[in-house]
PDB file of C-alpha atoms and ligand atoms in Angstrom:
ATOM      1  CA  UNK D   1     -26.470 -53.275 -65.108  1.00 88.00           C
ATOM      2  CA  UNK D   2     -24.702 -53.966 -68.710  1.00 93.00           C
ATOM      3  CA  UNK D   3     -21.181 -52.995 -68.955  1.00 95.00           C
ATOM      4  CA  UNK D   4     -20.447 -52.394 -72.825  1.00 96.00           C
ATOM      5  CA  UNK D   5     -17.014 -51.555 -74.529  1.00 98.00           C
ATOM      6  CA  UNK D   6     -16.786 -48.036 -76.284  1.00 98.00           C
ATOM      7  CA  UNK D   7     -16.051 -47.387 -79.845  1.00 98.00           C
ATOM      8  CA  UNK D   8     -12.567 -45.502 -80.843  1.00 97.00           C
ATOM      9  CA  UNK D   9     -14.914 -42.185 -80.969  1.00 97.00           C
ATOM     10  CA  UNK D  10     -17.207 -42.709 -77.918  1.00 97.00           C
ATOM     11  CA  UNK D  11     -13.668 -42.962 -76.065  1.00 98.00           C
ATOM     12  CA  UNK D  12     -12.672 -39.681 -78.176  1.00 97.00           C
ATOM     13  CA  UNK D  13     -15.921 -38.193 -77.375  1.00 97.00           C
ATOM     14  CA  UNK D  14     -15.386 -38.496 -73.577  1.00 98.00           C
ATOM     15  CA  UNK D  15     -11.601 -37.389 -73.374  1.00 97.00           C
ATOM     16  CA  UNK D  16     -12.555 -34.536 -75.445  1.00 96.00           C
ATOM     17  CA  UNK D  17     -15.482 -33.433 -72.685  1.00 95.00           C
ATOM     18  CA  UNK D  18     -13.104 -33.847 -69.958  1.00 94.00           C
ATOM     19  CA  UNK D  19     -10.682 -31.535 -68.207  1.00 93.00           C
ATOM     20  CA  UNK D  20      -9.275 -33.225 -65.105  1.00 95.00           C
ATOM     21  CA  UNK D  21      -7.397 -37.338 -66.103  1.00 97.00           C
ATOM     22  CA  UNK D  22      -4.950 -39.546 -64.019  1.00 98.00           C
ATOM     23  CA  UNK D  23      -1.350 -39.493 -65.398  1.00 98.00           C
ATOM     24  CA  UNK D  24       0.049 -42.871 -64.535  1.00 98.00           C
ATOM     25  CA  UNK D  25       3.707 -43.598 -65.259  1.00 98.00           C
ATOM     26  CA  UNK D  26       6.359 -45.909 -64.002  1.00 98.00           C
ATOM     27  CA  UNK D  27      10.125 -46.062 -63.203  1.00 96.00           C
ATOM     28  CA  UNK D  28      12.040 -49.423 -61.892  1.00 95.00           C
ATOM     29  CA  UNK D  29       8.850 -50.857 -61.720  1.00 94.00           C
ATOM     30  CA  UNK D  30       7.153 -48.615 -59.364  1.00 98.00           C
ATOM     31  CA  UNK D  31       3.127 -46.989 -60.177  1.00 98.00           C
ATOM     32  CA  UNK D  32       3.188 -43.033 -59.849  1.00 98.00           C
ATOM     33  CA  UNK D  33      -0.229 -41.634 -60.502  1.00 98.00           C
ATOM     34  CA  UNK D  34      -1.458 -38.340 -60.230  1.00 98.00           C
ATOM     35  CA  UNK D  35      -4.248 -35.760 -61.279  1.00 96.00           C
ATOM     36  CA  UNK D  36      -3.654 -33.143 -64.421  1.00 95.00           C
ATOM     37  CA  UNK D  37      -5.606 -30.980 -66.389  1.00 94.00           C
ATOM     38  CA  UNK D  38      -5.466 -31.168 -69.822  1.00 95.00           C
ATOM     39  CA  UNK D  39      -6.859 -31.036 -73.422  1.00 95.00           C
ATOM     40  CA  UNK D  40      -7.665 -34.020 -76.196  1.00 96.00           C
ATOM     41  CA  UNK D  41      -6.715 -32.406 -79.767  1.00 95.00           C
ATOM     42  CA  UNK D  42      -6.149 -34.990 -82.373  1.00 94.00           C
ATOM     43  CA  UNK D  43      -4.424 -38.009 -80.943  1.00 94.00           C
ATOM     44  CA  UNK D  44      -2.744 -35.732 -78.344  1.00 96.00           C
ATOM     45  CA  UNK D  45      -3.504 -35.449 -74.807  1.00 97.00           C
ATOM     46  CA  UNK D  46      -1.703 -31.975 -73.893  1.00 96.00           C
ATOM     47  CA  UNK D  47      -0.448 -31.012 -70.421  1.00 95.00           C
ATOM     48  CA  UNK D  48       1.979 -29.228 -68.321  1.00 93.00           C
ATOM     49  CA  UNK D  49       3.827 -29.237 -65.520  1.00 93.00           C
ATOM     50  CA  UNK D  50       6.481 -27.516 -63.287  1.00 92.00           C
ATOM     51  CA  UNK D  51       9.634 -29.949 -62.831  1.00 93.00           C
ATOM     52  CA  UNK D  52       8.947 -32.513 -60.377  1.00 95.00           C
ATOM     53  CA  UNK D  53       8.757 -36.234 -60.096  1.00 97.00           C
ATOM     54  CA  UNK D  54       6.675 -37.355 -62.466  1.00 97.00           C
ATOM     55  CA  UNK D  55       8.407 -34.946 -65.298  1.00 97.00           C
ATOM     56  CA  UNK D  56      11.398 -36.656 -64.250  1.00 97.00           C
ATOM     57  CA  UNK D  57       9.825 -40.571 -64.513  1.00 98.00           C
ATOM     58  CA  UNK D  58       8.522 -39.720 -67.582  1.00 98.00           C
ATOM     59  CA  UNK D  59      11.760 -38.408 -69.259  1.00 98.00           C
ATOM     60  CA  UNK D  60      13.319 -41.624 -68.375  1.00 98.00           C
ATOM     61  CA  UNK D  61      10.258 -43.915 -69.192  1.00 98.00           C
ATOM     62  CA  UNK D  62       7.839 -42.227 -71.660  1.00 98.00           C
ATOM     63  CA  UNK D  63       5.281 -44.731 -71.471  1.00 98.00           C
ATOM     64  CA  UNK D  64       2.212 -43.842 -69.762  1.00 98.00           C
ATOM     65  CA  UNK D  65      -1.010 -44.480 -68.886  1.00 98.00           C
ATOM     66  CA  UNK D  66      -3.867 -41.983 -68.567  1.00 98.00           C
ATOM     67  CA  UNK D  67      -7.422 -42.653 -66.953  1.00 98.00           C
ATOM     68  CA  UNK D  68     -10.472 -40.368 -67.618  1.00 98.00           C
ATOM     69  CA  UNK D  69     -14.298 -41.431 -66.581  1.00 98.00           C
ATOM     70  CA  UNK D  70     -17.436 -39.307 -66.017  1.00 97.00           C
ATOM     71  CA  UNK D  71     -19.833 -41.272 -63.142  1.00 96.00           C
ATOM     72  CA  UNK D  72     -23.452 -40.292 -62.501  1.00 94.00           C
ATOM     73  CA  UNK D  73     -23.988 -43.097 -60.456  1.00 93.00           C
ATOM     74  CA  UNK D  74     -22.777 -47.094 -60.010  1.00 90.00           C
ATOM     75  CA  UNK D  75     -24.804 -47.942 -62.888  1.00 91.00           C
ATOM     76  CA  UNK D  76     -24.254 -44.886 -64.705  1.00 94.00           C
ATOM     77  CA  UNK D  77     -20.851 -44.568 -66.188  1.00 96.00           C
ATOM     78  CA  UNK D  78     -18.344 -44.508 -68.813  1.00 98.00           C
ATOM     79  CA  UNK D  79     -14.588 -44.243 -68.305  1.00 98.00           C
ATOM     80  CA  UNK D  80     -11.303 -44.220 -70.788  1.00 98.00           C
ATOM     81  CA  UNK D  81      -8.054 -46.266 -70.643  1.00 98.00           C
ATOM     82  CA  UNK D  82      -5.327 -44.196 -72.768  1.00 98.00           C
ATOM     83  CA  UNK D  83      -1.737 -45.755 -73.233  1.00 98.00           C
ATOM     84  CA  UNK D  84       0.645 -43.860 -74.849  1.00 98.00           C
ATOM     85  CA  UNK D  85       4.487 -41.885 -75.138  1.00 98.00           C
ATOM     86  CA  UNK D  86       5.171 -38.667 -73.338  1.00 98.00           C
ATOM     87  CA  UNK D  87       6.457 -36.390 -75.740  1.00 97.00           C
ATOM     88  CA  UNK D  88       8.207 -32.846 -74.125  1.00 95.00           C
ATOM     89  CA  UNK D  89       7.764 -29.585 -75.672  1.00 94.00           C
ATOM     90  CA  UNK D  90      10.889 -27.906 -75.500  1.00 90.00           C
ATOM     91  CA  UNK D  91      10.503 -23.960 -76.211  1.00 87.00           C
ATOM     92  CA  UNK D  92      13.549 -23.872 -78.436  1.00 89.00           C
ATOM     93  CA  UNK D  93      13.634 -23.342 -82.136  1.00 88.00           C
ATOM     94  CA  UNK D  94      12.378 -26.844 -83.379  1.00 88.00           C
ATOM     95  CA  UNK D  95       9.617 -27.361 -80.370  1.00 85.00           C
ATOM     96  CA  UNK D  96       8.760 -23.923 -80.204  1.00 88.00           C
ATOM     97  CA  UNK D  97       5.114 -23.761 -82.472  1.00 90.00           C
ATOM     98  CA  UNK D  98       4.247 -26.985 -80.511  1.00 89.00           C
ATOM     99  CA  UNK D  99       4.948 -25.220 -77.378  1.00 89.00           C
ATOM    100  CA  UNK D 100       2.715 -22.448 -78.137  1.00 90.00           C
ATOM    101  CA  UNK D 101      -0.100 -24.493 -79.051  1.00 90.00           C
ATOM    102  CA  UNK D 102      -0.201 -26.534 -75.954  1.00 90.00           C
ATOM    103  CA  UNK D 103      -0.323 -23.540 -74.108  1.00 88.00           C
ATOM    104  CA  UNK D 104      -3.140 -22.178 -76.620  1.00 88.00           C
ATOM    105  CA  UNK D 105      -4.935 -24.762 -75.673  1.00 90.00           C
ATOM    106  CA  UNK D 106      -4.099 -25.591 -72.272  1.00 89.00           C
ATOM    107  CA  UNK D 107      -5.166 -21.374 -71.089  1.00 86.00           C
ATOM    108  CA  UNK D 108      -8.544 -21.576 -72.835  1.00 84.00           C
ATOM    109  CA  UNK D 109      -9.431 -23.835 -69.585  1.00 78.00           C
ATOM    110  CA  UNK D 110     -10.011 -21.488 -66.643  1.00 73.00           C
ATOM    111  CA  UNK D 111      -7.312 -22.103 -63.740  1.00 71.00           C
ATOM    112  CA  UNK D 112      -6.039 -25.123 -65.880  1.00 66.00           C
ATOM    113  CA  UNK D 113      -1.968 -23.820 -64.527  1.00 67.00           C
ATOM    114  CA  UNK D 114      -2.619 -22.989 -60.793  1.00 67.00           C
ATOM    115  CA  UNK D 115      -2.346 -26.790 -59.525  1.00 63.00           C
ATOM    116  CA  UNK D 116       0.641 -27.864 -61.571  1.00 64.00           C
ATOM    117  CA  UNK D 117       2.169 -24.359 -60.632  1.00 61.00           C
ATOM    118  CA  UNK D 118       1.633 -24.493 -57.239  1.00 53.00           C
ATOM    119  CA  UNK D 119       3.634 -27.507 -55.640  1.00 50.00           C
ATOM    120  CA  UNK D 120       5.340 -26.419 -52.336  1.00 42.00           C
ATOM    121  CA  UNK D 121       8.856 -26.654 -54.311  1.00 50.00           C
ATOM    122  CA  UNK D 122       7.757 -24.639 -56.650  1.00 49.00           C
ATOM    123  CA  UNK D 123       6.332 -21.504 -54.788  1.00 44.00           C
ATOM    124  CA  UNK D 124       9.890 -19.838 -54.670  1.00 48.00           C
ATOM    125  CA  UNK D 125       9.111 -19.197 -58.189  1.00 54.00           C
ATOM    126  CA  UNK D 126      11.764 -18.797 -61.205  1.00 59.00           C
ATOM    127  CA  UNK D 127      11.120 -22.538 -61.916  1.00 73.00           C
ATOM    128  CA  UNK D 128       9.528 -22.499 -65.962  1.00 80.00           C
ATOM    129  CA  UNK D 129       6.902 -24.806 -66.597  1.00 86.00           C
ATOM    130  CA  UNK D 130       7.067 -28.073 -69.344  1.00 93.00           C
ATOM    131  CA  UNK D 131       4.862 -28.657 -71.914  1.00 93.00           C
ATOM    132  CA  UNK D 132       4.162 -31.564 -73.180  1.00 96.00           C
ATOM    133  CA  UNK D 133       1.796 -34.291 -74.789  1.00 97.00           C
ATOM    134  CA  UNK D 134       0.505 -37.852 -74.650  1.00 98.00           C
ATOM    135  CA  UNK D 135       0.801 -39.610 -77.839  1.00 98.00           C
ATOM    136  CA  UNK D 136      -2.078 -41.994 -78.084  1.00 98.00           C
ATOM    137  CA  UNK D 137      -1.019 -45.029 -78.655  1.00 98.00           C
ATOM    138  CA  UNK D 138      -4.007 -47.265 -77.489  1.00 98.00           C
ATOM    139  CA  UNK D 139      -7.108 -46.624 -76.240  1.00 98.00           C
ATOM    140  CA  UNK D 140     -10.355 -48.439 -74.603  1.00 98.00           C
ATOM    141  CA  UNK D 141     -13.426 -47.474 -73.229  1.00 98.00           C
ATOM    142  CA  UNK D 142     -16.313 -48.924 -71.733  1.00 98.00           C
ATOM    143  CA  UNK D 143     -19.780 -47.786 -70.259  1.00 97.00           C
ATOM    144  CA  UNK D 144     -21.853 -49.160 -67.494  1.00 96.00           C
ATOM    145  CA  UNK D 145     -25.861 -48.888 -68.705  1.00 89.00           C
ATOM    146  CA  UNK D 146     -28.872 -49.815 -66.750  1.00 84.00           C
ATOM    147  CA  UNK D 147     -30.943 -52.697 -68.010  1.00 79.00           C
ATOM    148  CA  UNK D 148     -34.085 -52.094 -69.509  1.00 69.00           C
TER     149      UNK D 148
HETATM  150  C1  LIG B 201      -7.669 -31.274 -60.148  1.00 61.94           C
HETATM  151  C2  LIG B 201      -6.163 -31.246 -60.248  1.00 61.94           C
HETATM  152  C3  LIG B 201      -5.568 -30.855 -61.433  1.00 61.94           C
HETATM  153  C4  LIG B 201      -4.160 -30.828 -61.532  1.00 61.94           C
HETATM  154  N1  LIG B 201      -3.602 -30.424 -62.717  1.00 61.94           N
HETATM  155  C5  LIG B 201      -2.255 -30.460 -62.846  1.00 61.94           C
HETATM  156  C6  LIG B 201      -1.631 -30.152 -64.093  1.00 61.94           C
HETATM  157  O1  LIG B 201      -2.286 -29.848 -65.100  1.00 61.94           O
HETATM  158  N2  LIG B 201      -0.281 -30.232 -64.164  1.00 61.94           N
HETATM  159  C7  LIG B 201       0.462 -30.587 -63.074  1.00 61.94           C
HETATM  160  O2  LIG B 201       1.706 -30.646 -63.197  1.00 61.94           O
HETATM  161  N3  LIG B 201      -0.081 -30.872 -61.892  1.00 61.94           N
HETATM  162  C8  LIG B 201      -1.426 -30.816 -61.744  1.00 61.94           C
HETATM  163  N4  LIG B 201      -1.982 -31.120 -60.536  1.00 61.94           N
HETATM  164  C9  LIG B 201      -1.105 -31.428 -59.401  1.00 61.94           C
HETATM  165  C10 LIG B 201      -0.542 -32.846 -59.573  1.00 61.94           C
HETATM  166  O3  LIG B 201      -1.546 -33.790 -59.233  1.00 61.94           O
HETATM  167  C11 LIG B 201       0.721 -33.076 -58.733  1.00 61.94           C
HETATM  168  O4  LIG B 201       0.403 -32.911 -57.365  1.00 61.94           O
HETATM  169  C12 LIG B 201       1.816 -32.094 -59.074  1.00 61.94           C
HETATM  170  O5  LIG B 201       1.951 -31.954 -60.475  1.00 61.94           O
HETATM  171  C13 LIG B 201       3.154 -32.532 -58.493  1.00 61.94           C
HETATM  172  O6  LIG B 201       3.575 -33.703 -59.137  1.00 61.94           O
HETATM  173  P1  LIG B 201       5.142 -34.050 -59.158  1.00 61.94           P
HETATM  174  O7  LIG B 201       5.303 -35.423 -59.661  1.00 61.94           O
HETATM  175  O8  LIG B 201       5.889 -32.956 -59.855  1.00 61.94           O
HETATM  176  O9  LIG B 201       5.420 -34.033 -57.595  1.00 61.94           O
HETATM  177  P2  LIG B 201       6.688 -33.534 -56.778  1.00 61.94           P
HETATM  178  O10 LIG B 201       6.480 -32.093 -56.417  1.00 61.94           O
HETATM  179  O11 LIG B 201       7.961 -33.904 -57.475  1.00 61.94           O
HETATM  180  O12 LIG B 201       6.515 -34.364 -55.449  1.00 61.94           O
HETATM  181  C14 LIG B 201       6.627 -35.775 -55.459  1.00 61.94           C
HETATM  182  C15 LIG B 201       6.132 -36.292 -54.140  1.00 61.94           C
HETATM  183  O13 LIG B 201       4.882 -35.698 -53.789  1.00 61.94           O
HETATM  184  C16 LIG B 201       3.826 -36.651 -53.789  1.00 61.94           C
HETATM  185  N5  LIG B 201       2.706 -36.072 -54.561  1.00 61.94           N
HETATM  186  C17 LIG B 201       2.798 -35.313 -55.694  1.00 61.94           C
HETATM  187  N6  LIG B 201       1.569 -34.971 -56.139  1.00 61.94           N
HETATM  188  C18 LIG B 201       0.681 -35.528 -55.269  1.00 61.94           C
HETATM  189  C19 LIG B 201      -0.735 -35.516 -55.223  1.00 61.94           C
HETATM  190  N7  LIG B 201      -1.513 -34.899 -56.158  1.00 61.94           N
HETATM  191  N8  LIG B 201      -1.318 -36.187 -54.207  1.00 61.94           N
HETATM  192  C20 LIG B 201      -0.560 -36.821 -53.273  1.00 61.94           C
HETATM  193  N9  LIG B 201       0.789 -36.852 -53.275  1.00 61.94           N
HETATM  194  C21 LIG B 201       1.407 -36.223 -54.267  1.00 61.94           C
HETATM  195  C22 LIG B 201       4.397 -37.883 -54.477  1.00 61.94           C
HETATM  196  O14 LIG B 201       3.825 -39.082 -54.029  1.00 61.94           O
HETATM  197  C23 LIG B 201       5.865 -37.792 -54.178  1.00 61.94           C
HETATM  198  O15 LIG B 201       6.148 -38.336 -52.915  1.00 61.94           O
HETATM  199  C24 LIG B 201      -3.368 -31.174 -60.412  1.00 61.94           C
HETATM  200  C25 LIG B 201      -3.974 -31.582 -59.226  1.00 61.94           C
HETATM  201  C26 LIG B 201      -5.346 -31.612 -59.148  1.00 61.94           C
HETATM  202  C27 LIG B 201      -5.995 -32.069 -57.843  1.00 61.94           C
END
């Protein structure tokens, strides 16, 4: 097995295909990572989220990491490294076309709300969800391949 670093658009390429990435982000120097859906367009990595911990991390440190990888097999893989600012999409009057696009985007992925909607805080209901993006700031890739 080779293991080969990705151009800028094979890492593109493969956030782009994906649906599911780890959110990483950090506050007094403590790792937080979890699971979210979202959608590459541009440079932006769009998500969202009911209030919670990571929402709240993120507000007060907007850096963040974000980890994406498709695996056939141990040999077989590529996987993406994203750093970059979270950015909140406020649905007021200068946030508000950015807010509808994320969700544009976000609801043409089947079921894309129902985990980040359903956290056991959450099911009371009344709580409105957050939009908001990843700006890429940096971004590496790299790809296991079988030798010939
Ligand atoms: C496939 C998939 C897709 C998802 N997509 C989204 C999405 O698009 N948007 C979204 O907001 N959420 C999504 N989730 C749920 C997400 O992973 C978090 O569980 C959820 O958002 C709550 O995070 P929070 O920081 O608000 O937690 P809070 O409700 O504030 O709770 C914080 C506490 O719960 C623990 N905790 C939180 N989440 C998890 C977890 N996943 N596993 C173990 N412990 C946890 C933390 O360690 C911490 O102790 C997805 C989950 C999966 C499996």
């Amino acid at each position: 097995m080779r293991i080969a670093d990705m151009t800028m658009n094979e890492c593109l390429a493969l956030l782009s295909e994906g649906h599911v990435a780890r959110l990483a982000c950090a506050n007094a120097g403590k790792p937080y990572v979890v699971p979210v859906h979202y959608v590459l367009a541009g440079r932006r990595i769009y998500s969202f989220s009911m209030p919670g911990m990571k929402i709240s991390w993120m507000r007060d440190n907007p850096q963040v990491c974000i980890q994406h990888d498709s695996i056939k097999d141990a040999c077989n893989w590529r996987s993406v490294v994203v750093h970059g600012l979270y950015r909140e999409l406020p649905d007021n009057e200068h946030a508000h076309a950015e807010h509808m696009k994320a969700w544009e985007l976000l609801q043409r992925r089947p079921n894309w709300w129902e985990p980040g909607s359903c956290t056991p805080k959450d099911q009371a209901g009344g709580t409105k969800p957050i939009f908001y993006f990843i700006e890429i700031v940096n971004i590496t890739g790299r790809r296991a391949l079988e030798e010939s």
